[in-house]
GROMACS .gro file of C-alpha atoms in nm:
model
  451
    1MET     CA    1  16.752   8.148   8.134
    2PRO     CA    2  16.795   7.883   8.403
    3ALA     CA    3  16.495   7.782   8.610
    4ILE     CA    4  16.453   7.960   8.939
    5ARG     CA    5  16.490   7.733   9.240
    6CYS     CA    6  16.311   7.772   9.569
    7HIS     CA    7  16.525   7.875   9.867
    8TYR     CA    8  16.375   7.599  10.079
    9ASP     CA    9  16.463   7.339   9.815
   10VAL     CA   10  16.820   7.472   9.790
   11LEU     CA   11  16.871   7.429  10.165
   12GLY     CA   12  16.664   7.109  10.178
   13VAL     CA   13  16.433   7.225  10.457
   14PRO     CA   14  16.051   7.243  10.480
   15LYS     CA   15  15.866   7.573  10.456
   16ASP     CA   16  15.789   7.577  10.829
   17ALA     CA   17  16.151   7.517  10.938
   18ASP     CA   18  16.279   7.719  11.232
   19ASP     CA   19  16.594   7.931  11.245
   20ALA     CA   20  16.810   7.657  11.404
   21LEU     CA   21  16.723   7.406  11.137
   22ILE     CA   22  16.788   7.658  10.861
   23LYS     CA   23  17.129   7.746  11.009
   24LYS     CA   24  17.225   7.381  11.046
   25SER     CA   25  17.118   7.296  10.692
   26HIS     CA   26  17.306   7.599  10.554
   27ARG     CA   27  17.628   7.485  10.718
   28LYS     CA   28  17.587   7.137  10.578
   29MET     CA   29  17.511   7.251  10.223
   30ALA     CA   30  17.791   7.510  10.230
   31LEU     CA   31  18.048   7.244  10.319
   32LYS     CA   32  17.910   7.022  10.045
   33TRP     CA   33  17.931   7.281   9.764
   34HIS     CA   34  18.233   7.482   9.874
   35PRO     CA   35  18.469   7.532   9.574
   36ASP     CA   36  18.768   7.404   9.772
   37LYS     CA   37  18.584   7.075   9.824
   38ASN     CA   38  18.494   7.035   9.456
   39LEU     CA   39  18.813   7.085   9.260
   40ASP     CA   40  18.703   6.847   8.987
   41ASN     CA   41  18.389   7.055   8.907
   42PRO     CA   42  18.457   7.410   9.020
   43GLU     CA   43  18.195   7.588   8.804
   44GLU     CA   44  17.895   7.385   8.920
   45ALA     CA   45  18.018   7.399   9.278
   46ALA     CA   46  18.046   7.777   9.259
   47ASP     CA   47  17.692   7.814   9.125
   48GLN     CA   48  17.545   7.586   9.391
   49PHE     CA   49  17.745   7.754   9.668
   50ARG     CA   50  17.613   8.094   9.549
   51LEU     CA   51  17.251   7.967   9.562
   52VAL     CA   52  17.306   7.832   9.912
   53GLN     CA   53  17.438   8.166  10.029
   54GLN     CA   54  17.146   8.356   9.868
   55ALA     CA   55  16.893   8.120  10.024
   56TYR     CA   56  17.043   8.156  10.371
   57GLU     CA   57  17.062   8.535  10.347
   58CYS     CA   58  16.690   8.549  10.262
   59LEU     CA   59  16.560   8.292  10.509
   60SER     CA   60  16.775   8.404  10.803
   61ASP     CA   61  16.607   8.749  10.802
   62SER     CA   62  16.252   8.728  10.942
   63GLN     CA   63  16.110   9.021  10.743
   64GLU     CA   64  16.273   8.918  10.417
   65ARG     CA   65  16.160   8.558  10.470
   66LYS     CA   66  15.801   8.673  10.524
   67TRP     CA   67  15.809   8.877  10.205
   68TYR     CA   68  15.960   8.579  10.017
   69ASP     CA   69  15.687   8.345  10.146
   70ASP     CA   70  15.419   8.582  10.011
   71HIS     CA   71  15.581   8.609   9.669
   72ARG     CA   72  15.744   8.266   9.635
   73ASP     CA   73  15.503   8.126   9.377
   74ALA     CA   74  15.517   8.442   9.166
   75ILE     CA   75  15.898   8.451   9.186
   76LEU     CA   76  15.922   8.088   9.077
   77ALA     CA   77  15.699   8.181   8.781
   78GLY     CA   78  15.954   8.442   8.670
   79TRP     CA   79  15.814   8.755   8.838
   80SER     CA   80  16.019   9.031   8.993
   81ALA     CA   81  15.885   9.326   9.192
   82GLY     CA   82  15.866   9.643   8.986
   83GLY     CA   83  15.933   9.459   8.659
   84ALA     CA   84  15.612   9.524   8.466
   85GLU     CA   85  15.750   9.367   8.149
   86ASN     CA   86  15.778   9.027   8.319
   87ASN     CA   87  15.467   9.037   8.542
   88GLY     CA   88  15.234   8.940   8.260
   89ASP     CA   89  15.408   8.605   8.228
   90ALA     CA   90  15.374   8.546   8.603
   91GLY     CA   91  15.004   8.629   8.597
   92ALA     CA   92  14.952   8.400   8.299
   93PHE     CA   93  15.130   8.122   8.486
   94MET     CA   94  14.946   8.171   8.815
   95LEU     CA   95  14.595   8.247   8.685
   96PHE     CA   96  14.357   8.063   8.460
   97GLN     CA   97  14.264   8.253   8.145
   98VAL     CA   98  13.884   8.237   8.106
   99VAL     CA   99  13.852   8.437   7.784
  100PRO     CA  100  13.894   8.142   7.540
  101PHE     CA  101  13.604   7.959   7.709
  102MET     CA  102  13.352   8.244   7.711
  103HIS     CA  103  13.194   8.164   7.375
  104PRO     CA  104  12.991   7.865   7.251
  105GLY     CA  105  13.246   7.779   6.981
  106CYS     CA  106  13.478   7.617   7.233
  107TYR     CA  107  13.265   7.301   7.250
  108SER     CA  108  13.053   7.092   7.014
  109GLY     CA  109  12.737   6.919   7.132
  110TYR     CA  110  12.608   6.826   7.474
  111GLY     CA  111  12.708   6.463   7.487
  112ASP     CA  112  12.988   6.296   7.679
  113GLU     CA  113  13.229   6.253   7.387
  114GLU     CA  114  13.558   6.434   7.334
  115GLY     CA  115  13.512   6.809   7.277
  116SER     CA  116  13.157   6.816   7.413
  117PHE     CA  117  13.018   7.066   7.663
  118PHE     CA  118  13.074   6.845   7.966
  119GLN     CA  119  13.425   6.732   7.864
  120VAL     CA  120  13.555   7.082   7.785
  121TYR     CA  121  13.422   7.256   8.094
  122GLY     CA  122  13.510   6.964   8.318
  123ALA     CA  123  13.873   7.018   8.216
  124VAL     CA  124  13.835   7.395   8.269
  125ILE     CA  125  13.720   7.341   8.628
  126ASN     CA  126  14.017   7.114   8.699
  127ASP     CA  127  14.260   7.372   8.559
  128ILE     CA  128  14.111   7.650   8.777
  129VAL     CA  129  14.153   7.433   9.087
  130LYS     CA  130  14.514   7.354   8.990
  131CYS     CA  131  14.589   7.725   8.969
  132GLU     CA  132  14.436   7.779   9.311
  133VAL     CA  133  14.652   7.512   9.474
  134LYS     CA  134  14.980   7.650   9.334
  135GLN     CA  135  15.013   7.820   9.669
  136ASP     CA  136  14.994   7.491   9.851
  137GLU     CA  137  14.971   7.648  10.195
  138VAL     CA  138  14.603   7.731  10.120
  139LEU     CA  139  14.335   7.463  10.156
  140ILE     CA  140  14.090   7.466   9.863
  141GLU     CA  141  13.739   7.322   9.909
  142LEU     CA  142  13.584   7.335   9.564
  143PRO     CA  143  13.410   7.046   9.384
  144THR     CA  144  13.600   6.937   9.074
  145ASP     CA  145  13.347   6.685   8.941
  146PHE     CA  146  13.142   6.868   8.677
  147GLY     CA  147  12.949   6.550   8.600
  148SER     CA  148  12.802   6.428   8.272
  149SER     CA  149  12.480   6.462   8.078
  150ASP     CA  150  12.299   6.210   8.300
  151SER     CA  151  12.426   6.330   8.639
  152ASP     CA  152  12.181   6.356   8.926
  153TRP     CA  153  12.039   6.702   8.996
  154SER     CA  154  12.170   6.702   9.355
  155LEU     CA  155  12.527   6.679   9.222
  156VAL     CA  156  12.466   6.959   8.970
  157GLN     CA  157  12.302   7.181   9.231
  158GLN     CA  158  12.586   7.130   9.479
  159PHE     CA  159  12.845   7.211   9.210
  160TYR     CA  160  12.687   7.545   9.113
  161GLN     CA  161  12.617   7.645   9.474
  162HIS     CA  162  12.988   7.620   9.557
  163TRP     CA  163  13.123   7.783   9.242
  164GLU     CA  164  12.872   8.070   9.239
  165SER     CA  165  13.037   8.194   9.562
  166PHE     CA  166  13.394   8.158   9.433
  167GLN     CA  167  13.672   8.358   9.600
  168SER     CA  168  14.028   8.304   9.491
  169ALA     CA  169  14.276   8.182   9.753
  170LEU     CA  170  14.579   8.329   9.574
  171ASN     CA  171  14.752   8.629   9.729
  172PHE     CA  172  14.829   8.803   9.393
  173ALA     CA  173  15.171   8.909   9.518
  174TRP     CA  174  15.296   8.935   9.159
  175GLU     CA  175  15.083   9.248   9.124
  176ASP     CA  176  15.301   9.446   9.365
  177LYS     CA  177  15.432   9.771   9.224
  178TYR     CA  178  15.728   9.812   9.460
  179ASN     CA  179  15.997   9.597   9.618
  180VAL     CA  180  15.976   9.725   9.970
  181MET     CA  181  16.294   9.541  10.075
  182GLU     CA  182  16.513   9.718   9.821
  183ASP     CA  183  16.334  10.036   9.712
  184ALA     CA  184  16.218  10.178  10.051
  185PRO     CA  185  16.464  10.434  10.193
  186SER     CA  186  16.274  10.472  10.519
  187ARG     CA  187  16.005  10.311  10.727
  188ARG     CA  188  15.744  10.568  10.627
  189VAL     CA  189  15.812  10.514  10.257
  190ARG     CA  190  15.806  10.138  10.306
  191ARG     CA  191  15.459  10.158  10.463
  192LEU     CA  192  15.332  10.371  10.176
  193MET     CA  193  15.473  10.119   9.929
  194GLU     CA  194  15.306   9.833  10.115
  195ASP     CA  195  14.972  10.015  10.101
  196GLU     CA  196  15.003  10.062   9.726
  197ASN     CA  197  15.094   9.697   9.685
  198LYS     CA  198  14.788   9.588   9.887
  199LYS     CA  199  14.560   9.804   9.672
  200ALA     CA  200  14.702   9.650   9.357
  201ARG     CA  201  14.653   9.299   9.498
  202ARG     CA  202  14.292   9.364   9.595
  203ALA     CA  203  14.209   9.511   9.257
  204ALA     CA  204  14.364   9.217   9.071
  205LYS     CA  205  14.191   8.964   9.294
  206ARG     CA  206  13.854   9.132   9.249
  207THR     CA  207  13.893   9.126   8.871
  208TYR     CA  208  13.992   8.760   8.871
  209ASN     CA  209  13.695   8.662   9.091
  210GLN     CA  210  13.458   8.844   8.857
  211ASP     CA  211  13.605   8.662   8.556
  212ILE     CA  212  13.557   8.320   8.718
  213LEU     CA  213  13.200   8.402   8.827
  214ALA     CA  214  13.118   8.522   8.474
  215LEU     CA  215  13.250   8.192   8.337
  216ILE     CA  216  13.035   7.992   8.584
  217ALA     CA  217  12.724   8.194   8.485
  218PHE     CA  218  12.806   8.133   8.116
  219MET     CA  219  12.824   7.758   8.183
  220LYS     CA  220  12.502   7.751   8.385
  221ARG     CA  221  12.297   7.933   8.121
  222ARG     CA  222  12.396   7.669   7.864
  223ASP     CA  223  12.388   7.361   8.084
  224PRO     CA  224  12.111   7.130   7.951
  225ARG     CA  225  12.062   6.980   8.297
  226VAL     CA  226  11.980   7.323   8.441
  227LYS     CA  227  11.742   7.399   8.154
  228ALA     CA  228  11.558   7.070   8.209
  229LYS     CA  229  11.522   7.143   8.580
  230GLN     CA  230  11.392   7.495   8.509
  231ARG     CA  231  11.128   7.356   8.270
  232GLU     CA  232  11.024   7.102   8.532
  233MET     CA  233  10.990   7.369   8.799
  234GLU     CA  234  10.792   7.594   8.564
  235GLU     CA  235  10.550   7.311   8.486
  236LYS     CA  236  10.505   7.242   8.857
  237ARG     CA  237  10.441   7.610   8.922
  238LEU     CA  238  10.177   7.629   8.648
  239GLU     CA  239  10.014   7.310   8.774
  240GLN     CA  240  10.005   7.447   9.127
  241GLN     CA  241   9.849   7.772   9.005
  242ARG     CA  242   9.585   7.576   8.813
  243LYS     CA  243   9.500   7.368   9.121
  244GLN     CA  244   9.479   7.678   9.340
  245LYS     CA  245   9.248   7.847   9.090
  246GLN     CA  246   9.026   7.538   9.070
  247GLU     CA  247   9.009   7.510   9.449
  248ALA     CA  248   8.919   7.879   9.475
  249GLU     CA  249   8.635   7.835   9.224
  250GLU     CA  250   8.509   7.529   9.412
  251ARG     CA  251   8.512   7.718   9.743
  252LYS     CA  252   8.330   8.008   9.580
  253GLN     CA  253   8.064   7.773   9.440
  254GLN     CA  254   8.022   7.602   9.777
  255GLN     CA  255   7.980   7.938   9.949
  256LYS     CA  256   7.724   8.040   9.689
  257GLU     CA  257   7.527   7.717   9.735
  258ALA     CA  258   7.546   7.749  10.113
  259LYS     CA  259   7.424   8.108  10.090
  260GLU     CA  260   7.128   8.008   9.874
  261ALA     CA  261   7.045   7.724  10.113
  262TRP     CA  262   7.067   7.966  10.405
  263LYS     CA  263   6.832   8.211  10.231
  264GLU     CA  264   6.582   7.934  10.157
  265GLU     CA  265   6.600   7.810  10.515
  266ALA     CA  266   6.552   8.165  10.646
  267ALA     CA  267   6.252   8.217  10.415
  268ARG     CA  268   6.093   7.892  10.533
  269ALA     CA  269   6.155   7.985  10.896
  270MET     CA  270   5.999   8.328  10.843
  271ALA     CA  271   5.696   8.182  10.667
  272LEU     CA  272   5.650   7.930  10.947
  273ALA     CA  273   5.676   8.206  11.208
  274GLU     CA  274   5.416   8.416  11.024
  275GLU     CA  275   5.181   8.120  11.003
  276GLN     CA  276   5.218   8.055  11.373
  277ASP     CA  277   5.151   8.423  11.448
  278ARG     CA  278   4.834   8.424  11.239
  279ALA     CA  279   4.718   8.103  11.403
  280ALA     CA  280   4.773   8.258  11.745
  281GLY     CA  281   4.588   8.577  11.646
  282ARG     CA  282   4.894   8.796  11.671
  283VAL     CA  283   4.979   9.072  11.429
  284ARG     CA  284   5.334   9.156  11.349
  285LEU     CA  285   5.450   9.513  11.369
  286ALA     CA  286   5.559   9.501  11.006
  287ASP     CA  287   5.200   9.426  10.895
  288LEU     CA  288   5.064   9.748  11.049
  289GLU     CA  289   5.015  10.052  10.830
  290ASP     CA  290   5.248  10.296  10.992
  291ASP     CA  291   5.419  10.576  10.809
  292TYR     CA  292   5.654  10.658  11.095
  293ASP     CA  293   6.019  10.661  10.998
  294TYR     CA  294   6.191  10.439  11.255
  295GLY     CA  295   6.530  10.525  11.115
  296GLY     CA  296   6.543  10.858  11.298
  297GLY     CA  297   6.328  11.080  11.072
  298LYS     CA  298   6.004  11.254  11.173
  299LYS     CA  299   5.660  11.137  11.091
  300LYS     CA  300   5.550  11.302  10.771
  301GLY     CA  301   5.227  11.502  10.771
  302LYS     CA  302   5.189  11.480  11.145
  303ARG     CA  303   5.231  11.850  11.215
  304GLY     CA  304   4.952  11.955  10.980
  305ARG     CA  305   4.720  11.682  11.099
  306GLY     CA  306   4.769  11.787  11.463
  307LYS     CA  307   4.684  12.149  11.386
  308LYS     CA  308   4.374  12.042  11.193
  309ASN     CA  309   4.246  11.827  11.481
  310LYS     CA  310   4.319  12.105  11.726
  311ASN     CA  311   4.120  12.362  11.523
  312LYS     CA  312   3.836  12.114  11.486
  313LYS     CA  313   3.811  12.069  11.862
  314LYS     CA  314   3.814  12.446  11.914
  315ASN     CA  315   3.527  12.493  11.669
  316GLN     CA  316   3.329  12.216  11.837
  317MET     CA  317   3.378  12.378  12.177
  318GLN     CA  318   3.261  12.711  12.041
  319ASP     CA  319   2.943  12.548  11.902
  320ASP     CA  320   2.869  12.392  12.240
  321TRP     CA  321   2.899  12.732  12.408
  322ASP     CA  322   2.661  12.892  12.156
  323GLN     CA  323   2.403  12.614  12.198
  324GLN     CA  324   2.410  12.646  12.577
  325ALA     CA  325   2.365  13.021  12.556
  326ASP     CA  326   2.057  12.984  12.331
  327GLN     CA  327   1.895  12.744  12.576
  328GLU     CA  328   1.935  12.983  12.871
  329VAL     CA  329   1.795  13.268  12.668
  330ALA     CA  330   1.486  13.057  12.591
  331VAL     CA  331   1.429  12.996  12.961
  332ASN     CA  332   1.468  13.355  13.085
  333GLY     CA  333   1.377  13.550  12.772
  334GLU     CA  334   1.034  13.645  12.618
  335GLY     CA  335   0.733  13.742  12.855
  336ASP     CA  336   0.955  13.785  13.161
  337GLU     CA  337   0.952  14.122  13.331
  338VAL     CA  338   1.181  14.240  13.594
  339ASP     CA  339   1.062  14.505  13.846
  340GLY     CA  340   1.263  14.782  13.975
  341ASN     CA  341   1.369  14.587  14.284
  342GLY     CA  342   1.535  14.332  14.065
  343GLN     CA  343   1.273  14.067  14.137
  344ASP     CA  344   1.101  13.878  13.862
  345GLU     CA  345   0.720  13.885  13.864
  346ILE     CA  346   0.559  13.590  13.696
  347ILE     CA  347   0.236  13.683  13.515
  348PRO     CA  348  -0.039  13.429  13.558
  349GLN     CA  349  -0.169  13.270  13.243
  350ASN     CA  350  -0.520  13.162  13.157
  351ASP     CA  351  -0.601  12.808  13.252
  352GLU     CA  352  -0.887  12.590  13.148
  353SER     CA  353  -0.986  12.566  13.517
  354GLU     CA  354  -1.241  12.813  13.644
  355THR     CA  355  -1.039  12.924  13.943
  356THR     CA  356  -0.692  13.063  13.927
  357GLU     CA  357  -0.457  13.080  14.215
  358PRO     CA  358  -0.164  13.316  14.243
  359VAL     CA  359   0.178  13.142  14.229
  360SER     CA  360   0.448  13.271  14.457
  361THR     CA  361   0.801  13.218  14.334
  362THR     CA  362   1.141  13.283  14.481
  363PRO     CA  363   1.368  13.530  14.314
  364VAL     CA  364   1.581  13.375  14.040
  365GLU     CA  365   1.939  13.487  14.016
  366PRO     CA  366   2.034  13.607  13.675
  367ALA     CA  367   2.260  13.374  13.477
  368GLU     CA  368   2.620  13.463  13.454
  369PRO     CA  369   2.708  13.627  13.130
  370MET     CA  370   2.879  13.416  12.866
  371PRO     CA  371   3.246  13.476  12.850
  372GLU     CA  372   3.372  13.632  12.539
  373GLN     CA  373   3.530  13.401  12.284
  374ASP     CA  374   3.859  13.578  12.307
  375ASP     CA  375   3.872  13.527  12.686
  376VAL     CA  376   3.838  13.148  12.667
  377ASP     CA  377   4.153  12.940  12.657
  378MET     CA  378   4.058  12.655  12.431
  379ASN     CA  379   4.373  12.468  12.519
  380GLU     CA  380   4.219  12.388  12.859
  381PHE     CA  381   3.953  12.177  12.692
  382ILE     CA  382   4.189  11.984  12.465
  383ASP     CA  383   4.249  11.629  12.568
  384ASP     CA  384   4.588  11.537  12.705
  385ASP     CA  385   4.637  11.296  12.415
  386ASP     CA  386   4.652  11.589  12.173
  387SER     CA  387   4.948  11.741  12.359
  388SER     CA  388   5.162  11.454  12.243
  389TYR     CA  389   5.162  11.599  11.894
  390SER     CA  390   5.332  11.919  12.003
  391SER     CA  391   5.586  11.736  12.220
  392GLU     CA  392   5.675  11.494  11.940
  393GLU     CA  393   5.728  11.787  11.704
  394GLU     CA  394   6.010  11.924  11.920
  395GLU     CA  395   6.360  11.855  11.791
  396PRO     CA  396   6.586  11.622  11.990
  397ASP     CA  397   6.863  11.760  12.207
  398VAL     CA  398   7.130  11.530  12.057
  399TRP     CA  399   7.183  11.392  11.706
  400ARG     CA  400   7.383  11.064  11.707
  401CYS     CA  401   7.584  10.872  11.444
  402ASP     CA  402   7.554  10.504  11.538
  403VAL     CA  403   7.834  10.396  11.305
  404CYS     CA  404   8.096  10.632  11.448
  405LYS     CA  405   7.932  10.642  11.797
  406LYS     CA  406   7.942  11.022  11.814
  407ASP     CA  407   7.687  11.280  11.934
  408PHE     CA  408   7.619  11.620  11.772
  409LYS     CA  409   7.434  11.930  11.895
  410SER     CA  410   7.252  12.010  11.571
  411GLN     CA  411   7.125  11.840  11.261
  412GLY     CA  412   7.363  12.047  11.046
  413GLN     CA  413   7.663  11.910  11.233
  414LEU     CA  414   7.533  11.557  11.179
  415GLU     CA  415   7.484  11.618  10.806
  416ASN     CA  416   7.836  11.757  10.772
  417HIS     CA  417   7.970  11.455  10.959
  418LEU     CA  418   7.784  11.216  10.726
  419LYS     CA  419   7.958  11.381  10.428
  420SER     CA  420   8.304  11.357  10.585
  421LYS     CA  421   8.575  11.119  10.464
  422LYS     CA  422   8.624  10.974  10.810
  423HIS     CA  423   8.258  10.874  10.836
  424LYS     CA  424   8.267  10.710  10.492
  425GLN     CA  425   8.571  10.509  10.592
  426ALA     CA  426   8.394  10.401  10.910
  427VAL     CA  427   8.092  10.293  10.703
  428LYS     CA  428   8.321  10.083  10.480
  429LYS     CA  429   8.478   9.919  10.784
  430TYR     CA  430   8.136   9.854  10.930
  431ALA     CA  431   8.020   9.697  10.602
  432ALA     CA  432   8.335   9.482  10.587
  433LYS     CA  433   8.274   9.371  10.944
  434MET     CA  434   7.917   9.274  10.860
  435ASN     CA  435   8.039   9.083  10.553
  436MET     CA  436   8.288   8.899  10.770
  437LYS     CA  437   8.017   8.805  11.015
  438GLU     CA  438   7.803   8.685  10.725
  439ASP     CA  439   8.096   8.473  10.599
  440GLU     CA  440   8.136   8.323  10.945
  441VAL     CA  441   7.768   8.238  10.955
  442MET     CA  442   7.799   8.084  10.609
  443ALA     CA  443   8.101   7.880  10.720
  444GLU     CA  444   7.913   7.753  11.024
  445MET     CA  445   7.614   7.657  10.807
  446MET     CA  446   7.847   7.480  10.563
  447ALA     CA  447   8.004   7.289  10.849
  448ALA     CA  448   7.658   7.199  10.980
  449LEU     CA  449   7.546   7.085  10.634
  450GLY     CA  450   7.866   6.877  10.600
  451ARG     CA  451   7.786   6.692  10.919
   0.00000   0.00000   0.00000
């Protein structure tokens, strides 16, 4: 089978030639190869004249020329639209077959000699690029230098960065299922055929891109330069983790030492303050014996002690009343007689003197009767200081949670709030805030100690 010639080569025009140039070149080549002008070699002249006519018929039609430009490389490789038996040869010619290089048996060793890893796959990369530039209207920007065993890492990294994003520049026109120029009876059918052809092209291109990317991943996993760089990075990562862990332990130890120093300094300051207070004759509130609960509770045993003191004062008042009543009875009691007019007559008593003189006295008003015990309000005689006990025993009007900053109307509401999940979360946040403040104080002390 004779080799297929390109229409542009037959007419001798470039691929971007306009219609006028194509027409002019056709006229020239037709006169050159016309059978009447070549009587000495009529067979060759007839074949060349036929090629010239076929080329002009294709390139003079804009639609047919566009279709030919898309499929030119596949046609030159022996492909024909709709001919499935011949398309395999076109695909084999246009595409690089990656299957033979997807196993380790295709190379021997990792040196730079013939048949080694770098020599075999360096040639594979060059062949892939050659297949990509078969359609020379596409500009390919892919590195072809695979390097050697001692190549710099920047070169290796740049190579894999480009090839790991590989996208073929071929149009895969040989995968078309229909020849829209010959097989389409109408415009609607031609559009449907073109859609099917585009789907076939996209599917073939996607498969080819996946094959090339799989080959690049296969090469990278076995590249000794990549393995060496991965080991180096892993060692750096472990070393960095070790340094971070050591620095964290050192910071923790410094914080612990600073905390101990702060506690010692606080203890010394407190001892000095206590000594100064004792020297000045002052007594701290913490040194007093006081059982009052300053956290919000009530003073234990206070209610009973107040009632006891109150009863004691009542008994004492009752004794004073009884004693006063006995004294008045002694003054006005035995030997006194009261006449019918209500006047007291004092009976003269014998005196050692010889003469006695009558004693005139004024009437004495009778003493007011003692009030009954039940009629006396003992609370009137209780000191005002004792009333503080009863007032302190009264419950407060509002119960408050200082952490959540909320007020409650009863102690039961407060207790239920203290058991709630929201209050516990607020307590945790408050504790974390206090720990943060303590860390800030520790950091300031560390900075002060560093100076």
